[in-house]
PDB file of C-alpha atoms in Angstrom:
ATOM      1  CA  UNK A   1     137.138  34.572 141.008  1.00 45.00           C
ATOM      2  CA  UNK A   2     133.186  34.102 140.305  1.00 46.00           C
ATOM      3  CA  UNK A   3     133.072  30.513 138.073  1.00 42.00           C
ATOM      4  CA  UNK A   4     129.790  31.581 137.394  1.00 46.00           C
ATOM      5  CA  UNK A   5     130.569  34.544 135.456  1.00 60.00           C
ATOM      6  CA  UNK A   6     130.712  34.576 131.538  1.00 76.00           C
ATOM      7  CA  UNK A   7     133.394  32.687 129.639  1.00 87.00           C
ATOM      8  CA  UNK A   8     136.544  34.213 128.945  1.00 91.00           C
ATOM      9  CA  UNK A   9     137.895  33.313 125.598  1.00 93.00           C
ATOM     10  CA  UNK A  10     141.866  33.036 125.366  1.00 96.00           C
ATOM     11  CA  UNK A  11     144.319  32.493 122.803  1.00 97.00           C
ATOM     12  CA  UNK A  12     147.914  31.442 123.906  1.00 97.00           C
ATOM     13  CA  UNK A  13     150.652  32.345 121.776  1.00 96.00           C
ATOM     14  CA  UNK A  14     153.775  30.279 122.801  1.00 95.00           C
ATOM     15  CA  UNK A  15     156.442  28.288 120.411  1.00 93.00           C
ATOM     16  CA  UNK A  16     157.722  26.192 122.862  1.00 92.00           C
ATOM     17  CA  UNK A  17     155.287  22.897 123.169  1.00 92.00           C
ATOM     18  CA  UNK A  18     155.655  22.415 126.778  1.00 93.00           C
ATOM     19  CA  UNK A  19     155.844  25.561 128.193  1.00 92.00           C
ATOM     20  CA  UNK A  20     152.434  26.378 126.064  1.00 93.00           C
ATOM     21  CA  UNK A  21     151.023  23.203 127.514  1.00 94.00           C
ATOM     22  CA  UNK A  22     152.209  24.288 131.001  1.00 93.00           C
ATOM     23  CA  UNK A  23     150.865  27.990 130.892  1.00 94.00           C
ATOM     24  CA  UNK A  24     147.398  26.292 129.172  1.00 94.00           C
ATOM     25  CA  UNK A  25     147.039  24.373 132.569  1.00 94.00           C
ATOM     26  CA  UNK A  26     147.894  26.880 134.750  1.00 93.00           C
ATOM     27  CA  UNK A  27     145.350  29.582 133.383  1.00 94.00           C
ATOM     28  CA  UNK A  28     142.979  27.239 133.139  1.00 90.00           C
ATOM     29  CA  UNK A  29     142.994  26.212 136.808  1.00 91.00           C
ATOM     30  CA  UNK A  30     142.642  29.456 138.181  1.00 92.00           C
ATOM     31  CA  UNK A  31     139.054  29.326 137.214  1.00 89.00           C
ATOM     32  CA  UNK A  32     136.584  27.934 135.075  1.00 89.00           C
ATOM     33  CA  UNK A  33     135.460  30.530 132.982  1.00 90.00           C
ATOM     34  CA  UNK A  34     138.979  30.971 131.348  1.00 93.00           C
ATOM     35  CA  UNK A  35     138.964  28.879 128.537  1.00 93.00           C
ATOM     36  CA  UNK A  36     142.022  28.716 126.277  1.00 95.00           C
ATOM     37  CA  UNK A  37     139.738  28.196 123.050  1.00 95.00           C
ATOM     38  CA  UNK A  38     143.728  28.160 120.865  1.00 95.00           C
ATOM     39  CA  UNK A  39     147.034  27.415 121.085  1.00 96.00           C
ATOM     40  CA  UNK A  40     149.057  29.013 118.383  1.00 96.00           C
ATOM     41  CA  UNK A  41     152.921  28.102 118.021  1.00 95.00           C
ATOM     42  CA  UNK A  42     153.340  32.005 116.192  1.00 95.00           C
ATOM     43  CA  UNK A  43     151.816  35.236 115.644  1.00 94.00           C
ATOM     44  CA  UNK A  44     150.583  34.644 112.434  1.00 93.00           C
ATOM     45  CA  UNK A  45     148.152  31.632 113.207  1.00 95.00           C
ATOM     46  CA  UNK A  46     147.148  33.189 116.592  1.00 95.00           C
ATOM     47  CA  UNK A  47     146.122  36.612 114.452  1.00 92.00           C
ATOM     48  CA  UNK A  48     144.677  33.925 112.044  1.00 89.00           C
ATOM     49  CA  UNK A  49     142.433  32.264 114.715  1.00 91.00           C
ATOM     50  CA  UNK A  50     141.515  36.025 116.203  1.00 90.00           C
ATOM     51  CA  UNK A  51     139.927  37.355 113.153  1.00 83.00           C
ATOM     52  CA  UNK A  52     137.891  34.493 112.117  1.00 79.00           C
ATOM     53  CA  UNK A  53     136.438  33.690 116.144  1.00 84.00           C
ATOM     54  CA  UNK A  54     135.179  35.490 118.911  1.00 83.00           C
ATOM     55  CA  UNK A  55     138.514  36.461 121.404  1.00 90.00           C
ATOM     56  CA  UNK A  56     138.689  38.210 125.075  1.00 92.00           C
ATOM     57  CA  UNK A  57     142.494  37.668 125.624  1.00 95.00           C
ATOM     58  CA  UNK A  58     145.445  36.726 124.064  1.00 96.00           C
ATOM     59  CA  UNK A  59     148.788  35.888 125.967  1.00 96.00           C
ATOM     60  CA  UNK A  60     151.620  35.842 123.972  1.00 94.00           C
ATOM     61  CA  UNK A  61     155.288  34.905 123.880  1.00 92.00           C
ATOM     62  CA  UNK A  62     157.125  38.132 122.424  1.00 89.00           C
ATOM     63  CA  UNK A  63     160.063  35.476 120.650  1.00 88.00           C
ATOM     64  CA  UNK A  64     158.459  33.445 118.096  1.00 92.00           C
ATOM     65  CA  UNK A  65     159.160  32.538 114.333  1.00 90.00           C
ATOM     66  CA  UNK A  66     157.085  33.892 111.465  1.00 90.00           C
ATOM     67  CA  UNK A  67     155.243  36.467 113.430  1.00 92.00           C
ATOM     68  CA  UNK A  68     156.977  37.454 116.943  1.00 91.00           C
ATOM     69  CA  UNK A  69     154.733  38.692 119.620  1.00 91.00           C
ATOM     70  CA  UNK A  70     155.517  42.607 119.184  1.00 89.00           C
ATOM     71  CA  UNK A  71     154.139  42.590 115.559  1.00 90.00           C
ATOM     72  CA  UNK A  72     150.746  40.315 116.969  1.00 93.00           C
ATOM     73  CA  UNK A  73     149.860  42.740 119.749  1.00 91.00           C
ATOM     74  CA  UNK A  74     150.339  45.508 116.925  1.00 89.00           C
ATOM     75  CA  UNK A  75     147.824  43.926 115.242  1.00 87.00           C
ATOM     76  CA  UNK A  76     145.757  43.469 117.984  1.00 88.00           C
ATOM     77  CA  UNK A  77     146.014  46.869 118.764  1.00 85.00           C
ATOM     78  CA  UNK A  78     145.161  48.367 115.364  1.00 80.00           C
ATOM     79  CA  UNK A  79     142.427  45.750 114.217  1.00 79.00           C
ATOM     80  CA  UNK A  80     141.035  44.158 117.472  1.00 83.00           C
ATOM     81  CA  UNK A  81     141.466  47.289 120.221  1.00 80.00           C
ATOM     82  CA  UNK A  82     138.546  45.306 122.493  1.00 82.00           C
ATOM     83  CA  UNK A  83     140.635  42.051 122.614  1.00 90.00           C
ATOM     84  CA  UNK A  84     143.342  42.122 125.759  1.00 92.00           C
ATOM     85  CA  UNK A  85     146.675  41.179 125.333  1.00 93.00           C
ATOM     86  CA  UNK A  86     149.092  39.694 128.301  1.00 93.00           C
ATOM     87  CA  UNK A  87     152.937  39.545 126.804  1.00 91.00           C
ATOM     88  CA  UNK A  88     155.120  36.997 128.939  1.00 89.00           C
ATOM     89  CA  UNK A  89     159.134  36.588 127.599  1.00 84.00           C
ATOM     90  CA  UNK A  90     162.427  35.237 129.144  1.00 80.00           C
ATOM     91  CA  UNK A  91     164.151  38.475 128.443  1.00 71.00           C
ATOM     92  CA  UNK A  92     163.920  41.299 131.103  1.00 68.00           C
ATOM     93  CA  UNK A  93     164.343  44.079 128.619  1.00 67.00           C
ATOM     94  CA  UNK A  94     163.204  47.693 129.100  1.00 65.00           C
ATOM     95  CA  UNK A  95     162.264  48.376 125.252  1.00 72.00           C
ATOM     96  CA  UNK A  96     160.199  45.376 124.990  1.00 73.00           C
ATOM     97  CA  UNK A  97     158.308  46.819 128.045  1.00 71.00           C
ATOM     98  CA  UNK A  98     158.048  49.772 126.364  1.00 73.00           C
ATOM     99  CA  UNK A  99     156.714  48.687 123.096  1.00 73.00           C
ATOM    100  CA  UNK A 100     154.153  46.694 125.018  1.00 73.00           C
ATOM    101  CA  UNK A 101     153.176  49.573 126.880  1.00 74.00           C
ATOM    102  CA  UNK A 102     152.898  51.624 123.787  1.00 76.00           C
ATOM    103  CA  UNK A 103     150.290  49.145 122.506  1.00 81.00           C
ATOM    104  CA  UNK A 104     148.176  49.199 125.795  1.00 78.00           C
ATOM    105  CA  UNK A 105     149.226  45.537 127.187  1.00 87.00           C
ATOM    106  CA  UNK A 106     147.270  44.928 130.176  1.00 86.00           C
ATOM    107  CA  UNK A 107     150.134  42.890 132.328  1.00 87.00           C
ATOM    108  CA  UNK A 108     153.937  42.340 130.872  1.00 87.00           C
ATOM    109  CA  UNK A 109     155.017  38.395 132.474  1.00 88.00           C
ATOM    110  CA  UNK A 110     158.645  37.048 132.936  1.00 85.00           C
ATOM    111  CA  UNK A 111     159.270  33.751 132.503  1.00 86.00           C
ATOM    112  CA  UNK A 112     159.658  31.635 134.581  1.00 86.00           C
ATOM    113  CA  UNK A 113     156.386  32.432 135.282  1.00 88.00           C
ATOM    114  CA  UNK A 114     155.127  31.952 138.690  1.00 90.00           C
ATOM    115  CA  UNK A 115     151.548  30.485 139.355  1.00 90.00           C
ATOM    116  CA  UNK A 116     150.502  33.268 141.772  1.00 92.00           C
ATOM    117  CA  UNK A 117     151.938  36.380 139.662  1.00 92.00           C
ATOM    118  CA  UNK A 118     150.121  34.806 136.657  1.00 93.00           C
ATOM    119  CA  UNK A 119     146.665  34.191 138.614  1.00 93.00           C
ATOM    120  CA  UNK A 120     147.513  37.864 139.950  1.00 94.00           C
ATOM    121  CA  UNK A 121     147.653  39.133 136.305  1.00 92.00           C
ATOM    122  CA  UNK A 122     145.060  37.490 134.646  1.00 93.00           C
ATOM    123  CA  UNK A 123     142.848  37.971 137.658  1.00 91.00           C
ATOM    124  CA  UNK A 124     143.075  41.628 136.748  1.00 91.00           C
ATOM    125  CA  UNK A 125     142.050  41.470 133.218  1.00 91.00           C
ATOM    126  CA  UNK A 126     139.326  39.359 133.962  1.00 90.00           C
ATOM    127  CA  UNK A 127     137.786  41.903 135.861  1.00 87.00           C
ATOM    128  CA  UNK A 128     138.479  44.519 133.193  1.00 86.00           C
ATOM    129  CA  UNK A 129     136.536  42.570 130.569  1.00 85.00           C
ATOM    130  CA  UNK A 130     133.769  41.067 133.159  1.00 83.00           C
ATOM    131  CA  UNK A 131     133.242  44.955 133.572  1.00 81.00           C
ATOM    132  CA  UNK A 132     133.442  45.581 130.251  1.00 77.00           C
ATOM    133  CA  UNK A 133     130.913  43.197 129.132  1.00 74.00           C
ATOM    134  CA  UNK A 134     128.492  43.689 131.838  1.00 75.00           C
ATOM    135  CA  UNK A 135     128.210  47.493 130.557  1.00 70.00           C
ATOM    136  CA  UNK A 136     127.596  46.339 127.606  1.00 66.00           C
ATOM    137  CA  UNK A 137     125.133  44.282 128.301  1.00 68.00           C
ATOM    138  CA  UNK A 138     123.375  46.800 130.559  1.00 68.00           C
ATOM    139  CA  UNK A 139     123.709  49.143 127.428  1.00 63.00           C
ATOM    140  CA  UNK A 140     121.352  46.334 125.288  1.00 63.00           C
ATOM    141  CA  UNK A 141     118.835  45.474 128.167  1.00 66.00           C
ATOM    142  CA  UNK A 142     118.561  49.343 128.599  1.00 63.00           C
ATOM    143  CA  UNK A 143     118.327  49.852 124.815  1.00 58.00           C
ATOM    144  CA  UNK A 144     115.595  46.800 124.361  1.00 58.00           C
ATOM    145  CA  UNK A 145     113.282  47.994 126.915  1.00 57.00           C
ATOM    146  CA  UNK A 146     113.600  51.786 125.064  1.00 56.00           C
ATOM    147  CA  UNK A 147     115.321  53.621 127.404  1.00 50.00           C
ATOM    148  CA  UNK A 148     118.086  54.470 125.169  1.00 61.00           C
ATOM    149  CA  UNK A 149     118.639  57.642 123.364  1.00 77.00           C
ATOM    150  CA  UNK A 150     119.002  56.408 119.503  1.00 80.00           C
ATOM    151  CA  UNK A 151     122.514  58.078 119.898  1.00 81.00           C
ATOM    152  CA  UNK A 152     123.505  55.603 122.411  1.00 81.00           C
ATOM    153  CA  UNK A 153     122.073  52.901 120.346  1.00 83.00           C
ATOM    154  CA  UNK A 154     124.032  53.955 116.898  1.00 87.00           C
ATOM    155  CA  UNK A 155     127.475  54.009 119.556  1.00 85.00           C
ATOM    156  CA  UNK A 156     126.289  50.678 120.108  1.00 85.00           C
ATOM    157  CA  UNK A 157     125.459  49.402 116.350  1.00 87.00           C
ATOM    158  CA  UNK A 158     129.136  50.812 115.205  1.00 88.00           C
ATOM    159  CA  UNK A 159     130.693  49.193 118.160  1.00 84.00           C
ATOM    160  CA  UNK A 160     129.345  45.649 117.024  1.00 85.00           C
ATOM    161  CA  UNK A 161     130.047  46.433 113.618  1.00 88.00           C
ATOM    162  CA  UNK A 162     134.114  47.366 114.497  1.00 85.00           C
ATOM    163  CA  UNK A 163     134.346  43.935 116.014  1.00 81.00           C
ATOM    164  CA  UNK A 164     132.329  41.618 113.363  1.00 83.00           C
ATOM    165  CA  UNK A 165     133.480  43.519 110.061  1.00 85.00           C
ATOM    166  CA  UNK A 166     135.597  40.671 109.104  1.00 82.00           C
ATOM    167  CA  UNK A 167     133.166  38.116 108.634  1.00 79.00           C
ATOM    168  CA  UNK A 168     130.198  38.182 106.080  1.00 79.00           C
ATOM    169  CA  UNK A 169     127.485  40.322 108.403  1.00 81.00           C
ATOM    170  CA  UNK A 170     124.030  41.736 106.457  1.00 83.00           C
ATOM    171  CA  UNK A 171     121.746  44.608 107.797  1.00 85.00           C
ATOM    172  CA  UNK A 172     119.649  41.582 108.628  1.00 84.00           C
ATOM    173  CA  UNK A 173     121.541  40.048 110.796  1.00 83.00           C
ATOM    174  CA  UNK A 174     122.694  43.427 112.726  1.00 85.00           C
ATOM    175  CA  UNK A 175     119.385  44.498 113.221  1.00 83.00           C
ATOM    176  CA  UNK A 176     117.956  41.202 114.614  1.00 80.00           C
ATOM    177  CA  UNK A 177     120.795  41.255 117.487  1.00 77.00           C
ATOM    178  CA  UNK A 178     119.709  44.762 118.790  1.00 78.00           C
ATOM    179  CA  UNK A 179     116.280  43.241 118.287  1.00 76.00           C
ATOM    180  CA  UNK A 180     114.960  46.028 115.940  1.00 80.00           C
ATOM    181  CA  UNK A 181     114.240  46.383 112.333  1.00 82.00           C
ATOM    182  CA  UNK A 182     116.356  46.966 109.416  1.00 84.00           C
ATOM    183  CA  UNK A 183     114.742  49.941 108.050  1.00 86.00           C
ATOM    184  CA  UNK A 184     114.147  51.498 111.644  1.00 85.00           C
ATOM    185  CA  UNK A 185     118.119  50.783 112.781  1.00 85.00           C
ATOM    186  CA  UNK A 186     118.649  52.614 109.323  1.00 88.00           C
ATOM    187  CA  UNK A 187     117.127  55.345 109.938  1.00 88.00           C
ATOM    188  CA  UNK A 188     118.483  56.589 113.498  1.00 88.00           C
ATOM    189  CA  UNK A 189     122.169  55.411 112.597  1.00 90.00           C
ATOM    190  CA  UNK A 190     121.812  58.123 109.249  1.00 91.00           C
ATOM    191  CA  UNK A 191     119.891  60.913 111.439  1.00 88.00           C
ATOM    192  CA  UNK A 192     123.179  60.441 113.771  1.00 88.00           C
ATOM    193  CA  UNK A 193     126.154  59.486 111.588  1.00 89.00           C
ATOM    194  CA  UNK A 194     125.252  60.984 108.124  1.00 89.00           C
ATOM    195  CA  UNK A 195     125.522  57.668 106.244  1.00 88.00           C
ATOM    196  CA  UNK A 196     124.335  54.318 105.688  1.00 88.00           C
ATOM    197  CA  UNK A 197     125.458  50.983 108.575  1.00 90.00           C
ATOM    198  CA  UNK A 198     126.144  49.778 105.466  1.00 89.00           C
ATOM    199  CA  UNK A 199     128.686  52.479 104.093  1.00 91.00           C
ATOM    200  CA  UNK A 200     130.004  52.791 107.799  1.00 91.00           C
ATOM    201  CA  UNK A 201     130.986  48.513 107.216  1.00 92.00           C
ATOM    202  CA  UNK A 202     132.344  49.040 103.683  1.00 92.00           C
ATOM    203  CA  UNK A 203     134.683  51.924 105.219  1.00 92.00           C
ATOM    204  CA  UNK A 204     135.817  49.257 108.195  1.00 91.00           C
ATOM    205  CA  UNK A 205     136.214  46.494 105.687  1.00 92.00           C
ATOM    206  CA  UNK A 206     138.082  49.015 103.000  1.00 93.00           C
ATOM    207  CA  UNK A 207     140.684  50.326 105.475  1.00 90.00           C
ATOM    208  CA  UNK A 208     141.190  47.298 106.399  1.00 88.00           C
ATOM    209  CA  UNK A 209     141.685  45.717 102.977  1.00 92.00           C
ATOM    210  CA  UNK A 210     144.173  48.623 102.545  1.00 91.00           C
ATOM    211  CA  UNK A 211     146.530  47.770 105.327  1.00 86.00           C
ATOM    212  CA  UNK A 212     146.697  44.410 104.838  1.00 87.00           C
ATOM    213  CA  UNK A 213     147.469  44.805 100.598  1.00 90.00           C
ATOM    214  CA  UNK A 214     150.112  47.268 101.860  1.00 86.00           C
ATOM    215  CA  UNK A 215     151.831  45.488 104.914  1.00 81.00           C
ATOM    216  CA  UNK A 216     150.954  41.955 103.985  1.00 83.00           C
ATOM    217  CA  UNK A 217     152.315  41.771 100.139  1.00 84.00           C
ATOM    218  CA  UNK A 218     152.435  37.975 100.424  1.00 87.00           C
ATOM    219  CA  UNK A 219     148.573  37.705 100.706  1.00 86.00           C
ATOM    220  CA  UNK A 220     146.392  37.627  97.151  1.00 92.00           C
ATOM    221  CA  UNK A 221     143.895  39.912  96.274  1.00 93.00           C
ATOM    222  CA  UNK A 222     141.337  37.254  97.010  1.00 92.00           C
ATOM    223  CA  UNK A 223     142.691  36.427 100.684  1.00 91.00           C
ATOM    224  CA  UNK A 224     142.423  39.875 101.385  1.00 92.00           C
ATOM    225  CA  UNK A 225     139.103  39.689 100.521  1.00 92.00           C
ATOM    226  CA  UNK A 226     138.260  36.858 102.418  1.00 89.00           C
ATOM    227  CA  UNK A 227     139.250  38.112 105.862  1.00 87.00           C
ATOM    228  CA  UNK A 228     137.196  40.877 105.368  1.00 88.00           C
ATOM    229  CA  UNK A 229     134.070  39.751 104.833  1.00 88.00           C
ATOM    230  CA  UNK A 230     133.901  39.344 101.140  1.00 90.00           C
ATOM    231  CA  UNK A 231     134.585  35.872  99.807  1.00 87.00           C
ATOM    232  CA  UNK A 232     133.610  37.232  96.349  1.00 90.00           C
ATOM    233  CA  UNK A 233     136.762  38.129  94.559  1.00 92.00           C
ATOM    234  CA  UNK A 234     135.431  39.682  91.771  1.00 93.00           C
ATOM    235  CA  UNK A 235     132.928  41.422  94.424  1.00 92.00           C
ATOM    236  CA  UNK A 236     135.243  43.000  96.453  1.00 94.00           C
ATOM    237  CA  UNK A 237     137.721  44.134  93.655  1.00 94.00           C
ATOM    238  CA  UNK A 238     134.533  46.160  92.107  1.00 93.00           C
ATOM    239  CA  UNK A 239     133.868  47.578  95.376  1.00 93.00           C
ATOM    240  CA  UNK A 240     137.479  48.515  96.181  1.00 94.00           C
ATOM    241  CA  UNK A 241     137.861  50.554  92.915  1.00 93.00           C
ATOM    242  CA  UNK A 242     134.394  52.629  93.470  1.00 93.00           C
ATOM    243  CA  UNK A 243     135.024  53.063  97.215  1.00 93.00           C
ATOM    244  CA  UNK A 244     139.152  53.911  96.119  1.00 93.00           C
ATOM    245  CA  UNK A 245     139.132  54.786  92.330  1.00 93.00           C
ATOM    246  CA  UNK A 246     141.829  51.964  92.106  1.00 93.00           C
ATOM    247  CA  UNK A 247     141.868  47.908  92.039  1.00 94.00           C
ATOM    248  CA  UNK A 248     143.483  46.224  94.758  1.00 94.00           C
ATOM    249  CA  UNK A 249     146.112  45.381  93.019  1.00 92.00           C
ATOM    250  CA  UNK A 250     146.745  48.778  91.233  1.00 92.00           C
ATOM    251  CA  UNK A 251     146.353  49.751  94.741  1.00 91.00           C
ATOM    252  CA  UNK A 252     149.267  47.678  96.192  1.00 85.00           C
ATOM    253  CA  UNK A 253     151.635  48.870  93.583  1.00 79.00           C
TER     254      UNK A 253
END
């Protein structure tokens, strides 16, 4: 593979310490780019690390406590559809396959896992996301110089927006990455969408905050807030009742 190509950010999900350290060293010597930027000993502090830090791949164990790897490419899968997922497990069985495949896996490892099948695999997803973020790229260089149509540039805001909703992100900020104003990215994204970037955010965040106060009961109404971009309890507790006519907690119950 090209070592000059853009880093490729990994998280590896594994319980066992050294086969986690031994899959660490073996992705990371089939080429430089891949960088394993966390090594998670469960689901839950992989999905953790995921929503809080930029992510290209995560390979996962499917047999782990607290969160097994099923339930974490779920989540990737329903929260984080641009991240790639590689699941690798002992056990050669047909409906873990399946529910892997029903959550678009890229490759589906058994252990033990053998150095060239691995390089194989993640060779392959590489080259999906190297594509993937050259297009992208050739989207924003095309878009800079004005050769977009404002359509393709709204595709583009809402894109950016899907995968940065969970931390705190102003107009501002959005704008200045497209390199245009606030008021002019504004205006084309309501000619084409009917509505505000910033209604099209609080809708990401508030389906999101619904999810997690309805399939994650353990977490408070303020760490639901927090991992989606409002650190403000009070804030996003206001928000949530105009946006849903109910509190979170009222919400949850």
């Amino acid at each position: 593979m090209d070592s000059t190509s853009t880093p490729i950010r990994i998280v590896v999900a594994e319980d066992e310490e050294l086969i986690m350290n031994n899959l660490i060293r073996k992705i990371e010597n089939i080429d430089p780019s891949l960088q394993v930027v966390c090594a998670a000993e469960d689901g839950k502090e992989a999905l953790s690390y995921v929503r809080d830090n930029p992510v290209d791949l995560v390979v996962t164990d499917i047999h782990m406590p607290v969160m097994n790897g099923i339930s974490l490419i779920r989540e990737l899968h329903l929260h984080f559809p641009h991240i790639r997922a590689v699941i690798t497990t002992g056990y050669a069985d047909f409906e873990y396959a399946r529910q892997a495949l029903r959550f678009q896996v890229s490759e589906y490892l058994l252990k033990p896992i053998k150095q060239e099948e691995l390089r194989q695999a993640i060779s392959r997803v590489k080259l999906s996301i190297d594509s993937e973020k050259s297009s992208y790229r050739n989207s924003l260089e095309s878009m800079r110089a004005g050769s977009d149509k404002p359509e393709t540039i709204v595709q583009l805001v809402q894109q950016y927006l899907k995968e940065n909703f969970t931390r705190e992100l102003s107009l501002e900020e959005v704008a200045k990455s497209f390199n245009f104003t606030s008021s002019y990215l504004s205006k084309i994204f309501i000619k084409h969408t009917g509505a505000a970037p910033s209604k099209y955010l609080i809708a990401l965040r508030i389906n999101e905050a619904k999810y997690l106060l309805t399939e994650h009961r353990h977490l408070s109404v303020k760490e639901v807030g927090e991992r989606i971009g409002y650190p403000d309890q009070f804030y996003f507790s206001r928000l949530f009742k105009q946006v849903t006519g109910s509190t979170p907690k009222e919400f949850q119950k």
